[in-house]
Tab-separated table of N, CA, C and O in Angstrom:
chain	number	residue	atom	x	y	z
A	1419	UNK	N	-4.799	35.677	4.245
A	1419	UNK	CA	-4.612	34.330	4.207
A	1419	UNK	C	-4.643	33.501	5.189
A	1419	UNK	O	-5.425	32.469	5.298
A	1420	UNK	N	-3.835	34.010	6.138
A	1420	UNK	CA	-4.078	33.192	7.577
A	1420	UNK	C	-5.343	33.281	8.253
A	1420	UNK	O	-5.940	32.088	8.852
A	1421	UNK	N	-6.077	34.147	8.199
A	1421	UNK	CA	-7.478	34.478	8.933
A	1421	UNK	C	-8.367	33.582	7.870
A	1421	UNK	O	-9.301	32.796	8.489
A	1422	UNK	N	-8.181	33.381	6.595
A	1422	UNK	CA	-9.082	32.680	5.739
A	1422	UNK	C	-8.852	31.428	5.977
A	1422	UNK	O	-9.574	30.476	5.961
A	1423	UNK	N	-7.509	30.723	6.250
A	1423	UNK	CA	-7.228	29.297	6.534
A	1423	UNK	C	-7.706	28.908	7.687
A	1423	UNK	O	-8.210	28.028	7.878
A	1424	UNK	N	-7.813	29.642	8.922
A	1424	UNK	CA	-8.228	29.537	10.167
A	1424	UNK	C	-9.841	29.341	9.900
A	1424	UNK	O	-10.357	28.370	10.661
A	1425	UNK	N	-10.314	30.005	9.441
A	1425	UNK	CA	-11.875	29.984	9.234
A	1425	UNK	C	-12.285	28.608	8.538
A	1425	UNK	O	-13.164	27.819	8.916
A	1426	UNK	N	-11.701	28.648	7.661
A	1426	UNK	CA	-11.852	27.046	6.846
A	1426	UNK	C	-11.565	25.872	7.549
A	1426	UNK	O	-12.314	25.072	7.619
A	1427	UNK	N	-10.505	25.902	8.365
A	1427	UNK	CA	-10.244	24.829	9.255
A	1427	UNK	C	-11.481	24.778	10.380
A	1427	UNK	O	-11.873	23.780	10.856
A	1428	UNK	N	-11.735	25.759	10.838
A	1428	UNK	CA	-12.918	26.032	12.006
A	1428	UNK	C	-13.915	25.451	11.535
A	1428	UNK	O	-14.727	24.665	12.253
A	1429	UNK	N	-14.375	25.934	10.314
A	1429	UNK	CA	-15.789	25.444	9.491
A	1429	UNK	C	-15.654	24.115	9.406
A	1429	UNK	O	-16.715	23.229	9.285
A	1430	UNK	N	-14.596	23.396	8.812
A	1430	UNK	CA	-14.480	22.052	8.566
A	1430	UNK	C	-14.724	21.252	9.746
A	1430	UNK	O	-15.325	20.305	10.085
A	1431	UNK	N	-14.177	21.571	10.950
A	1431	UNK	CA	-14.321	20.998	12.346
A	1431	UNK	C	-15.722	21.163	12.796
A	1431	UNK	O	-16.450	20.226	13.057
A	1432	UNK	N	-16.414	22.216	12.770
A	1432	UNK	CA	-17.753	22.481	13.158
A	1432	UNK	C	-18.821	21.666	12.374
A	1432	UNK	O	-19.580	21.098	12.850
A	1433	UNK	N	-18.440	21.534	10.973
A	1433	UNK	CA	-19.266	20.603	10.105
A	1433	UNK	C	-19.008	19.056	10.288
A	1433	UNK	O	-19.822	18.509	9.824
A	1434	UNK	N	-17.931	18.971	10.996
A	1434	UNK	CA	-17.739	17.479	11.175
A	1434	UNK	C	-17.095	16.915	10.031
A	1434	UNK	O	-17.211	15.664	9.716
A	1435	UNK	N	-16.686	17.635	8.964
A	1435	UNK	CA	-16.144	16.821	7.757
A	1435	UNK	C	-15.027	16.240	7.930
A	1435	UNK	O	-13.919	17.088	8.350
A	1436	UNK	N	-14.612	15.440	7.529
A	1436	UNK	CA	-13.075	14.733	7.437
A	1436	UNK	C	-12.158	15.438	6.215
A	1436	UNK	O	-12.984	15.746	5.299
A	1437	UNK	N	-11.196	15.715	6.523
A	1437	UNK	CA	-10.509	16.433	5.240
A	1437	UNK	C	-10.359	15.365	4.195
A	1437	UNK	O	-10.551	13.982	4.306
A	1438	UNK	N	-10.099	15.785	2.735
A	1438	UNK	CA	-10.170	15.136	1.766
A	1438	UNK	C	-10.489	15.721	0.584
A	1438	UNK	O	-11.375	16.844	0.540
A	1439	UNK	N	-11.067	14.944	-0.288
A	1439	UNK	CA	-11.510	15.516	-1.570
A	1439	UNK	C	-13.105	15.180	-1.841
A	1439	UNK	O	-13.546	14.786	-0.712
A	1440	UNK	N	-13.833	15.588	-2.667
A	1440	UNK	CA	-14.954	15.187	-2.878
A	1440	UNK	C	-15.633	13.987	-2.807
A	1440	UNK	O	-16.512	13.658	-2.083
A	1441	UNK	N	-14.658	12.928	-3.484
A	1441	UNK	CA	-15.138	11.723	-3.289
A	1441	UNK	C	-14.999	11.250	-2.023
A	1441	UNK	O	-15.950	10.035	-1.614
A	1442	UNK	N	-14.049	11.538	-0.877
A	1442	UNK	CA	-14.202	11.023	0.261
A	1442	UNK	C	-15.260	11.498	0.808
A	1442	UNK	O	-15.779	10.629	1.827
A	1443	UNK	N	-15.866	12.573	0.820
A	1443	UNK	CA	-17.227	13.068	1.248
A	1443	UNK	C	-18.401	12.311	0.845
A	1443	UNK	O	-19.259	12.117	1.939
A	1444	UNK	N	-18.472	12.214	-0.529
A	1444	UNK	CA	-19.582	11.205	-1.134
A	1444	UNK	C	-19.379	10.038	-0.318
A	1444	UNK	O	-20.348	9.449	-0.388
A	1445	UNK	N	-18.244	9.502	-0.435
A	1445	UNK	CA	-18.369	7.813	0.049
A	1445	UNK	C	-18.852	7.732	1.348
A	1445	UNK	O	-19.266	6.556	1.722
A	1446	UNK	N	-18.589	8.958	2.201
A	1446	UNK	CA	-19.158	8.496	3.729
A	1446	UNK	C	-20.762	8.404	3.376
A	1446	UNK	O	-21.568	7.899	4.187
A	1447	UNK	N	-21.478	9.471	2.567
A	1447	UNK	CA	-22.724	9.185	2.360
A	1447	UNK	C	-23.572	8.261	1.566
A	1447	UNK	O	-24.524	7.521	1.909
A	1448	UNK	N	-22.604	7.842	0.660
A	1448	UNK	CA	-23.083	6.811	-0.335
A	1448	UNK	C	-21.754	5.601	-0.217
A	1448	UNK	O	-21.029	5.770	-1.106
A	1449	UNK	N	-21.937	4.818	0.816
A	1449	UNK	CA	-20.896	3.981	0.721
A	1449	UNK	C	-20.699	2.877	-0.564
A	1449	UNK	O	-21.806	2.543	-1.319
A	1450	UNK	N	-19.571	2.694	-0.772
A	1450	UNK	CA	-19.357	1.809	-1.951
A	1450	UNK	C	-19.698	0.289	-1.561
A	1450	UNK	O	-19.705	-0.086	-0.965
A	1451	UNK	N	-20.587	-0.244	-2.944
A	1451	UNK	CA	-20.874	-1.413	-2.756
A	1451	UNK	C	-20.864	-1.969	-4.275
A	1451	UNK	O	-20.819	-1.206	-5.284
A	1452	UNK	N	-20.868	-3.389	-4.228
A	1452	UNK	CA	-20.659	-3.964	-5.552
A	1452	UNK	C	-22.058	-3.676	-6.518
A	1452	UNK	O	-22.974	-3.491	-6.116
A	1453	UNK	N	-21.835	-3.585	-7.961
A	1453	UNK	CA	-23.020	-3.253	-8.585
A	1453	UNK	C	-23.867	-4.727	-8.954
A	1453	UNK	O	-25.030	-4.302	-8.940
A	1454	UNK	N	-23.297	-5.889	-8.817
A	1454	UNK	CA	-23.954	-7.140	-8.773
A	1454	UNK	C	-23.485	-7.795	-7.610
A	1454	UNK	O	-22.341	-7.703	-7.152
A	1455	UNK	N	-24.592	-8.521	-7.025
A	1455	UNK	CA	-24.439	-9.325	-5.826
A	1455	UNK	C	-23.470	-10.457	-5.864
A	1455	UNK	O	-23.270	-10.969	-7.231
A	1456	UNK	N	-22.862	-10.590	-5.000
A	1456	UNK	CA	-21.581	-11.711	-5.241
A	1456	UNK	C	-22.307	-12.851	-5.301
A	1456	UNK	O	-21.719	-14.073	-6.162
A	1457	UNK	N	-23.649	-13.402	-4.873
A	1457	UNK	CA	-24.373	-14.602	-5.190
A	1457	UNK	C	-24.633	-15.040	-6.430
A	1457	UNK	O	-24.744	-16.243	-6.751
A	1458	UNK	N	-24.304	-14.063	-7.634
A	1458	UNK	CA	-24.600	-14.034	-8.737
A	1458	UNK	C	-23.407	-14.737	-9.571
A	1458	UNK	O	-23.792	-15.362	-10.786
A	1459	UNK	N	-22.361	-14.876	-8.900
A	1459	UNK	CA	-21.257	-15.476	-9.706
A	1459	UNK	C	-20.934	-16.655	-8.738
A	1459	UNK	O	-21.126	-17.167	-7.822
A	1460	UNK	N	-19.959	-17.608	-9.634
A	1460	UNK	CA	-19.712	-19.035	-9.059
A	1460	UNK	C	-18.524	-18.919	-8.095
A	1460	UNK	O	-17.661	-17.939	-8.161
A	1461	UNK	N	-18.688	-19.604	-7.100
A	1461	UNK	CA	-17.538	-19.666	-6.001
A	1461	UNK	C	-16.259	-20.536	-6.437
A	1461	UNK	O	-16.187	-20.863	-7.160
A	1462	UNK	N	-15.449	-20.483	-5.403
A	1462	UNK	CA	-14.173	-21.112	-5.524
A	1462	UNK	C	-14.231	-22.673	-5.558
A	1462	UNK	O	-13.369	-23.131	-6.355
A	1463	UNK	N	-15.250	-23.230	-5.211
A	1463	UNK	CA	-15.635	-24.559	-5.216
A	1463	UNK	C	-16.203	-24.998	-6.717
A	1463	UNK	O	-16.585	-26.135	-6.932
A	1464	UNK	N	-16.588	-23.992	-7.150
A	1464	UNK	CA	-17.447	-24.249	-8.456
A	1464	UNK	C	-16.465	-24.410	-9.878
A	1464	UNK	O	-15.155	-23.959	-9.843
A	1465	UNK	N	-16.889	-25.109	-10.939
A	1465	UNK	CA	-15.964	-25.250	-12.039
A	1465	UNK	C	-15.312	-24.069	-12.572
A	1465	UNK	O	-14.355	-24.129	-13.130
A	1466	UNK	N	-16.155	-22.875	-12.604
A	1466	UNK	CA	-15.483	-21.618	-13.275
A	1466	UNK	C	-15.657	-20.492	-12.007
A	1466	UNK	O	-16.702	-19.571	-12.307
A	1467	UNK	N	-14.843	-20.519	-11.253
A	1467	UNK	CA	-14.998	-19.101	-10.159
A	1467	UNK	C	-14.999	-17.859	-10.742
A	1467	UNK	O	-14.104	-17.776	-11.482
A	1468	UNK	N	-15.646	-17.055	-10.008
A	1468	UNK	CA	-15.861	-15.850	-10.693
A	1468	UNK	C	-16.745	-15.527	-11.972
A	1468	UNK	O	-17.039	-14.392	-12.212
A	1469	UNK	N	-17.111	-16.514	-12.546
A	1469	UNK	CA	-17.912	-16.493	-13.727
A	1469	UNK	C	-19.265	-16.335	-13.227
A	1469	UNK	O	-19.927	-16.951	-12.296
A	1470	UNK	N	-20.128	-15.818	-14.289
A	1470	UNK	CA	-21.708	-15.928	-13.857
A	1470	UNK	C	-22.207	-17.494	-13.641
A	1470	UNK	O	-21.907	-18.346	-14.201
A	1471	UNK	N	-23.369	-17.401	-12.563
A	1471	UNK	CA	-23.870	-18.869	-12.207
A	1471	UNK	C	-24.770	-19.069	-13.506
A	1471	UNK	O	-24.907	-20.083	-13.988
A	1472	UNK	N	-25.597	-18.063	-13.757
A	1472	UNK	CA	-26.327	-18.109	-15.330
A	1472	UNK	C	-26.424	-16.572	-15.822
A	1472	UNK	O	-26.144	-15.759	-15.318
A	1473	UNK	N	-26.504	-16.448	-17.038
A	1473	UNK	CA	-26.452	-15.311	-17.690
A	1473	UNK	C	-27.522	-14.411	-17.261
A	1473	UNK	O	-28.562	-14.757	-17.067
A	1474	UNK	N	-27.236	-13.028	-17.036
A	1474	UNK	CA	-28.173	-12.148	-16.731
A	1474	UNK	C	-29.353	-12.200	-17.873
A	1474	UNK	O	-29.298	-12.487	-18.988
A	1475	UNK	N	-30.792	-11.815	-17.538
A	1475	UNK	CA	-31.878	-11.740	-18.670
A	1475	UNK	C	-31.592	-10.253	-19.081
A	1475	UNK	O	-31.012	-9.390	-18.819
A	1476	UNK	N	-32.228	-10.337	-20.468
A	1476	UNK	CA	-32.054	-8.980	-21.439
A	1476	UNK	C	-32.779	-7.966	-20.231
A	1476	UNK	O	-33.531	-8.176	-19.565
A	1477	UNK	N	-32.130	-6.612	-20.801
A	1477	UNK	CA	-32.947	-5.516	-19.985
A	1477	UNK	C	-34.089	-5.085	-20.392
A	1477	UNK	O	-34.844	-4.914	-19.661
A	1478	UNK	N	-34.233	-5.215	-21.477
A	1478	UNK	CA	-35.861	-4.944	-21.995
A	1478	UNK	C	-36.829	-5.941	-22.483
A	1478	UNK	O	-35.982	-6.899	-23.087
A	1479	UNK	N	-37.785	-5.933	-22.569
A	1479	UNK	CA	-38.551	-7.179	-23.007
A	1479	UNK	C	-38.587	-7.351	-24.541
A	1479	UNK	O	-38.388	-6.210	-25.002
A	1480	UNK	N	-38.463	-8.198	-25.107
A	1480	UNK	CA	-38.430	-8.317	-26.428
A	1480	UNK	C	-39.836	-8.282	-27.377
A	1480	UNK	O	-39.891	-8.982	-28.392
A	1481	UNK	N	-40.725	-7.993	-26.607
A	1481	UNK	CA	-42.124	-8.172	-27.174
A	1481	UNK	C	-42.370	-6.671	-28.143
A	1481	UNK	O	-43.632	-6.594	-28.431
A	1482	UNK	N	-41.502	-6.023	-28.450
A	1482	UNK	CA	-41.863	-4.663	-29.333
A	1482	UNK	C	-42.377	-3.365	-28.617
A	1482	UNK	O	-42.401	-2.435	-29.216
A	1483	UNK	N	-42.073	-3.537	-27.079
A	1483	UNK	CA	-42.516	-2.630	-26.377
A	1483	UNK	C	-41.441	-1.710	-25.791
A	1483	UNK	O	-41.746	-0.698	-25.007
A	1484	UNK	N	-40.508	-1.746	-26.351
A	1484	UNK	CA	-38.977	-1.137	-25.859
A	1484	UNK	C	-39.079	0.427	-25.964
A	1484	UNK	O	-39.066	1.110	-25.135
A	1485	UNK	N	-39.685	0.622	-27.143
A	1485	UNK	CA	-40.045	1.983	-27.672
A	1485	UNK	C	-41.035	2.842	-26.591
A	1485	UNK	O	-40.863	3.958	-25.891
A	1486	UNK	N	-42.062	2.148	-26.232
A	1486	UNK	CA	-42.922	2.763	-25.565
A	1486	UNK	C	-42.502	3.003	-24.114
A	1486	UNK	O	-42.767	3.906	-23.499
A	1487	UNK	N	-41.713	2.145	-23.296
A	1487	UNK	CA	-41.187	2.030	-22.200
A	1487	UNK	C	-39.934	3.282	-22.296
A	1487	UNK	O	-40.240	4.039	-21.292
A	1488	UNK	N	-39.291	3.365	-23.100
A	1488	UNK	CA	-38.160	4.539	-23.188
A	1488	UNK	C	-38.930	5.786	-23.422
A	1488	UNK	O	-38.808	6.872	-22.812
A	1489	UNK	N	-40.036	5.895	-24.277
A	1489	UNK	CA	-40.863	7.161	-24.322
A	1489	UNK	C	-41.362	7.653	-23.057
A	1489	UNK	O	-41.467	8.683	-22.659
A	1490	UNK	N	-42.058	6.818	-22.280
A	1490	UNK	CA	-42.772	6.919	-20.988
A	1490	UNK	C	-41.618	7.210	-20.104
A	1490	UNK	O	-41.847	8.349	-19.150
A	1491	UNK	N	-40.478	6.668	-20.258
A	1491	UNK	CA	-39.349	7.155	-19.392
A	1491	UNK	C	-38.822	8.630	-19.548
A	1491	UNK	O	-38.750	9.560	-18.693
A	1492	UNK	N	-38.999	8.906	-20.739
A	1492	UNK	CA	-38.415	10.318	-21.217
A	1492	UNK	C	-39.406	11.397	-20.872
A	1492	UNK	O	-38.804	12.517	-20.325
A	1493	UNK	N	-40.864	10.767	-20.830
A	1493	UNK	CA	-41.759	11.858	-20.440
A	1493	UNK	C	-41.547	12.234	-18.843
A	1493	UNK	O	-41.995	13.249	-18.683
A	1494	UNK	N	-41.120	11.338	-18.379
A	1494	UNK	CA	-41.075	11.461	-16.881
A	1494	UNK	C	-39.797	12.806	-16.440
A	1494	UNK	O	-39.828	13.241	-15.474
A	1495	UNK	N	-38.864	12.746	-17.295
A	1495	UNK	CA	-37.664	13.536	-17.088
A	1495	UNK	C	-38.048	15.093	-17.017
A	1495	UNK	O	-39.177	15.502	-17.781
A	1496	UNK	N	-37.375	15.938	-16.349
A	1496	UNK	CA	-37.592	17.402	-16.078
A	1496	UNK	C	-37.333	17.721	-17.649
A	1496	UNK	O	-36.392	17.355	-18.499
A	1497	UNK	N	-37.960	18.993	-18.131
A	1497	UNK	CA	-37.844	19.514	-19.454
A	1497	UNK	C	-36.346	19.523	-19.766
A	1497	UNK	O	-35.878	19.329	-21.029
A	1498	UNK	N	-35.487	20.264	-19.050
A	1498	UNK	CA	-34.197	20.509	-19.458
A	1498	UNK	C	-33.464	19.544	-19.532
A	1498	UNK	O	-32.630	19.057	-20.626
A	1499	UNK	N	-33.533	18.347	-18.626
A	1499	UNK	CA	-32.950	17.218	-18.935
A	1499	UNK	C	-33.342	16.508	-20.222
A	1499	UNK	O	-32.589	15.915	-20.658
A	1500	UNK	N	-34.669	16.429	-20.315
A	1500	UNK	CA	-35.008	15.769	-21.761
A	1500	UNK	C	-34.639	16.483	-23.079
A	1500	UNK	O	-34.189	15.696	-24.043
A	1501	UNK	N	-34.372	17.751	-22.847
A	1501	UNK	CA	-33.821	18.476	-24.152
A	1501	UNK	C	-32.237	18.048	-24.173
A	1501	UNK	O	-31.964	17.821	-25.392
A	1502	UNK	N	-31.497	18.182	-23.218
A	1502	UNK	CA	-30.195	17.736	-23.252
A	1502	UNK	C	-30.097	16.104	-23.761
A	1502	UNK	O	-29.383	15.890	-24.716
A	1503	UNK	N	-30.715	15.390	-23.293
A	1503	UNK	CA	-30.775	13.847	-23.842
A	1503	UNK	C	-31.454	13.723	-25.389
A	1503	UNK	O	-30.522	12.985	-26.318
A	1504	UNK	N	-32.223	14.493	-25.687
A	1504	UNK	CA	-32.568	14.445	-26.873
A	1504	UNK	C	-31.420	15.313	-27.913
A	1504	UNK	O	-31.150	14.489	-29.145
A	1505	UNK	N	-30.930	16.073	-27.581
A	1505	UNK	CA	-29.877	16.755	-28.493
A	1505	UNK	C	-28.599	16.179	-28.613
A	1505	UNK	O	-27.775	15.910	-29.663
A	1506	UNK	N	-28.369	15.278	-27.351
A	1506	UNK	CA	-26.942	14.476	-27.458
A	1506	UNK	C	-27.118	13.152	-27.871
A	1506	UNK	O	-26.414	12.766	-28.830
A	1507	UNK	N	-28.049	12.594	-27.376
A	1507	UNK	CA	-28.329	11.118	-27.700
A	1507	UNK	C	-29.162	10.504	-29.094
A	1507	UNK	O	-28.793	9.924	-29.794
A	1508	UNK	N	-30.099	11.713	-29.230
A	1508	UNK	CA	-31.014	11.216	-30.401
A	1508	UNK	C	-30.398	12.198	-31.741
A	1508	UNK	O	-30.276	11.708	-32.743
A	1509	UNK	N	-30.217	13.404	-31.394
A	1509	UNK	CA	-29.700	14.349	-32.756
A	1509	UNK	C	-28.292	14.223	-33.111
A	1509	UNK	O	-27.601	14.703	-33.915
A	1510	UNK	N	-27.544	13.703	-32.001
A	1510	UNK	CA	-26.093	13.704	-31.885
A	1510	UNK	C	-25.196	14.745	-31.966
A	1510	UNK	O	-24.093	14.763	-32.390
A	1511	UNK	N	-25.801	15.726	-31.411
A	1511	UNK	CA	-24.867	17.062	-31.155
A	1511	UNK	C	-23.725	17.031	-30.330
A	1511	UNK	O	-23.707	16.193	-29.306
A	1512	UNK	N	-22.796	17.744	-30.463
A	1512	UNK	CA	-21.497	18.161	-29.657
A	1512	UNK	C	-22.009	18.699	-28.226
A	1512	UNK	O	-23.093	19.639	-28.468
A	1513	UNK	N	-21.311	18.262	-27.064
A	1513	UNK	CA	-21.192	19.035	-25.982
A	1513	UNK	C	-21.453	20.551	-25.859
A	1513	UNK	O	-22.315	21.260	-25.446
A	1514	UNK	N	-20.270	21.129	-26.831
A	1514	UNK	CA	-20.181	22.647	-26.739
A	1514	UNK	C	-21.547	23.259	-27.643
A	1514	UNK	O	-21.796	24.455	-26.981
A	1515	UNK	N	-22.053	22.586	-28.390
A	1515	UNK	CA	-22.992	23.137	-29.287
A	1515	UNK	C	-24.360	23.010	-28.410
A	1515	UNK	O	-24.975	24.097	-28.457
A	1516	UNK	N	-24.279	22.297	-27.659
A	1516	UNK	CA	-25.832	21.930	-26.794
A	1516	UNK	C	-25.590	22.994	-25.711
A	1516	UNK	O	-26.545	23.644	-25.477
A	1517	UNK	N	-24.509	23.125	-25.148
A	1517	UNK	CA	-24.259	24.316	-24.074
A	1517	UNK	C	-24.800	25.660	-24.768
A	1517	UNK	O	-25.239	26.512	-23.962
A	1518	UNK	N	-24.392	25.854	-25.711
A	1518	UNK	CA	-24.506	27.191	-26.436
A	1518	UNK	C	-26.045	27.232	-26.795
A	1518	UNK	O	-26.747	28.518	-26.544
A	1519	UNK	N	-26.652	26.275	-27.400
A	1519	UNK	CA	-27.963	26.397	-27.579
A	1519	UNK	C	-28.876	26.622	-26.479
A	1519	UNK	O	-29.842	27.301	-26.421
A	1520	UNK	N	-28.482	25.889	-25.474
A	1520	UNK	CA	-29.288	25.821	-24.319
A	1520	UNK	C	-29.050	27.085	-23.239
A	1520	UNK	O	-29.963	27.015	-22.382
A	1521	UNK	N	-28.047	27.841	-23.532
A	1521	UNK	CA	-27.502	28.691	-22.764
A	1521	UNK	C	-26.957	28.279	-21.319
A	1521	UNK	O	-27.253	29.012	-20.252
A	1522	UNK	N	-26.242	27.200	-21.464
A	1522	UNK	CA	-26.029	26.535	-19.975
A	1522	UNK	C	-24.295	26.243	-20.181
A	1522	UNK	O	-23.848	26.180	-21.405
A	1523	UNK	N	-23.724	25.826	-18.952
A	1523	UNK	CA	-22.131	25.868	-19.115
A	1523	UNK	C	-21.787	24.337	-19.590
A	1523	UNK	O	-22.847	23.588	-19.289
A	1524	UNK	N	-20.942	23.783	-19.932
A	1524	UNK	CA	-20.493	22.491	-20.031
A	1524	UNK	C	-20.608	21.851	-19.285
A	1524	UNK	O	-20.985	20.614	-19.364
A	1525	UNK	N	-20.269	21.973	-17.748
A	1525	UNK	CA	-20.467	21.395	-16.644
A	1525	UNK	C	-22.154	20.964	-16.604
A	1525	UNK	O	-22.305	19.964	-15.955
A	1526	UNK	N	-22.842	22.014	-16.786
A	1526	UNK	CA	-24.208	21.637	-16.275
A	1526	UNK	C	-24.672	20.914	-17.442
A	1526	UNK	O	-25.453	20.064	-17.053
A	1527	UNK	N	-24.281	21.231	-18.523
A	1527	UNK	CA	-24.912	19.925	-19.643
A	1527	UNK	C	-24.731	18.629	-19.302
A	1527	UNK	O	-25.231	17.645	-19.309
A	1528	UNK	N	-23.108	18.361	-19.050
A	1528	UNK	CA	-22.780	17.315	-18.787
A	1528	UNK	C	-23.243	16.368	-17.552
A	1528	UNK	O	-23.881	15.207	-17.296
A	1529	UNK	N	-23.424	17.261	-16.367
A	1529	UNK	CA	-24.446	16.889	-15.026
A	1529	UNK	C	-25.945	16.396	-15.470
A	1529	UNK	O	-26.342	15.637	-14.929
A	1530	UNK	N	-26.522	17.299	-16.393
A	1530	UNK	CA	-27.811	16.910	-16.759
A	1530	UNK	C	-27.966	15.433	-17.578
A	1530	UNK	O	-28.861	14.914	-17.222
A	1531	UNK	N	-26.992	15.558	-18.378
A	1531	UNK	CA	-26.976	14.112	-19.121
A	1531	UNK	C	-26.616	12.942	-18.340
A	1531	UNK	O	-27.446	12.214	-18.509
A	1532	UNK	N	-25.690	13.233	-17.592
A	1532	UNK	CA	-25.438	12.015	-16.765
A	1532	UNK	C	-26.779	11.659	-15.446
A	1532	UNK	O	-27.112	10.625	-15.370
A	1533	UNK	N	-27.513	12.621	-15.075
A	1533	UNK	CA	-28.806	12.302	-14.125
A	1533	UNK	C	-29.784	11.919	-15.059
A	1533	UNK	O	-30.477	11.236	-14.513
A	1534	UNK	N	-29.993	12.519	-16.144
A	1534	UNK	CA	-30.959	12.099	-17.150
A	1534	UNK	C	-30.653	10.530	-17.564
A	1534	UNK	O	-31.586	9.798	-17.426
A	1535	UNK	N	-29.655	10.068	-17.903
A	1535	UNK	CA	-29.168	8.832	-18.406
A	1535	UNK	C	-29.374	7.752	-17.089
A	1535	UNK	O	-30.007	6.940	-17.141
A	1536	UNK	N	-29.195	8.183	-15.844
A	1536	UNK	CA	-29.114	7.276	-14.848
A	1536	UNK	C	-30.522	7.242	-14.308
A	1536	UNK	O	-31.076	6.128	-14.247
A	1537	UNK	N	-31.450	8.277	-14.467
A	1537	UNK	CA	-32.861	8.238	-14.264
A	1537	UNK	C	-33.470	7.340	-15.583
A	1537	UNK	O	-34.375	6.381	-15.024
A	1538	UNK	N	-33.148	7.351	-16.630
A	1538	UNK	CA	-33.478	6.447	-17.690
A	1538	UNK	C	-33.271	4.909	-17.318
A	1538	UNK	O	-34.409	4.060	-17.550
A	1539	UNK	N	-32.055	4.845	-16.954
A	1539	UNK	CA	-31.657	3.428	-16.648
A	1539	UNK	C	-32.583	2.740	-15.696
A	1539	UNK	O	-33.053	1.790	-15.578
A	1540	UNK	N	-32.916	3.713	-14.527
A	1540	UNK	CA	-33.762	3.193	-13.296
A	1540	UNK	C	-35.008	2.964	-13.697
A	1540	UNK	O	-35.352	1.980	-13.149
A	1541	UNK	N	-35.578	3.629	-14.590
A	1541	UNK	CA	-36.893	3.500	-15.021
A	1541	UNK	C	-36.826	2.307	-15.877
A	1541	UNK	O	-38.022	1.516	-15.679
A	1542	UNK	N	-36.028	1.956	-16.713
A	1542	UNK	CA	-36.012	1.019	-17.780
A	1542	UNK	C	-35.834	-0.368	-16.898
A	1542	UNK	O	-36.295	-1.520	-17.113
A	1543	UNK	N	-34.972	-0.244	-15.764
A	1543	UNK	CA	-35.107	-1.501	-15.071
A	1543	UNK	C	-36.180	-1.953	-14.175
A	1543	UNK	O	-36.691	-3.061	-13.990
A	1544	UNK	N	-36.944	-0.810	-13.612
A	1544	UNK	CA	-38.154	-0.851	-13.139
A	1544	UNK	C	-39.229	-1.903	-14.073
A	1544	UNK	O	-39.911	-2.588	-13.762
A	1545	UNK	N	-39.289	-1.077	-15.366
A	1545	UNK	CA	-40.156	-1.745	-16.285
A	1545	UNK	C	-39.575	-3.098	-16.550
A	1545	UNK	O	-40.822	-4.243	-16.767
A	1546	UNK	N	-38.542	-3.537	-16.594
A	1546	UNK	CA	-37.981	-4.790	-16.927
A	1546	UNK	C	-38.395	-5.813	-15.779
A	1546	UNK	O	-38.875	-6.852	-16.151
A	1547	UNK	N	-38.536	-5.478	-14.438
A	1547	UNK	CA	-38.833	-6.457	-13.489
A	1547	UNK	C	-40.112	-6.409	-13.196
A	1547	UNK	O	-40.522	-6.853	-12.381
A	1548	UNK	N	-40.962	-5.680	-13.792
A	1548	UNK	CA	-42.604	-5.616	-13.414
A	1548	UNK	C	-43.057	-4.682	-12.585
A	1548	UNK	O	-43.985	-4.875	-12.261
A	1549	UNK	N	-42.124	-3.935	-11.980
A	1549	UNK	CA	-42.695	-3.034	-11.047
A	1549	UNK	C	-43.703	-1.569	-11.471
A	1549	UNK	O	-44.281	-1.139	-10.598
A	1550	UNK	N	-43.710	-1.625	-12.467
A	1550	UNK	CA	-44.299	-0.461	-13.408
A	1550	UNK	C	-44.527	-0.594	-14.591
A	1550	UNK	O	-43.861	-1.443	-15.407
A	1551	UNK	N	-45.711	-0.253	-14.927
A	1551	UNK	CA	-45.996	0.056	-16.871
A	1551	UNK	C	-46.077	1.129	-17.181
A	1551	UNK	O	-46.107	2.270	-16.639
A	1552	UNK	N	-45.821	1.173	-18.729
A	1552	UNK	CA	-45.826	2.407	-19.396
A	1552	UNK	C	-46.434	3.153	-19.277
A	1552	UNK	O	-47.757	2.930	-19.268
C-alpha cells in the first residue's frame, strides 16, 4: 500500500496535475464561462436589471425545414450514437434495455447519448445561424 501511494503521488507530480477530483482537472482545460453573454441582459441602470434586453430568437426556422435539419444532423452522427438516440429519444426505450440490446454498459449508453445530444444541438445551432445548409 505504501509503495502504491508513493507511485501515485510521484506520477501526479510528474504529470503536473493538481490534486482534486475529475471536475477540478476538467476545469483547468475547459474554463467555466457563462452560457450566455452578459451583454444580452439589462444592466443595473436599466428598468429591469438582469432581464433579457430582447427575447432570443427561436432555435429553428419555422419554415417547415426543421425535420430536414434534424435528419441531416442525425446522419452526421457516428452509427452507435445515432442508434442510442433513436432507441432513447425516438422509440422511448429505457436505458437498461438499450444497454442490453446494444451490448454496452449503462455508463457507455449515457455517455453516447450525452455526446450525441450535444452534437445535435451544435448542428442545429449552426443551421439556425445560417453557417451551414442541410
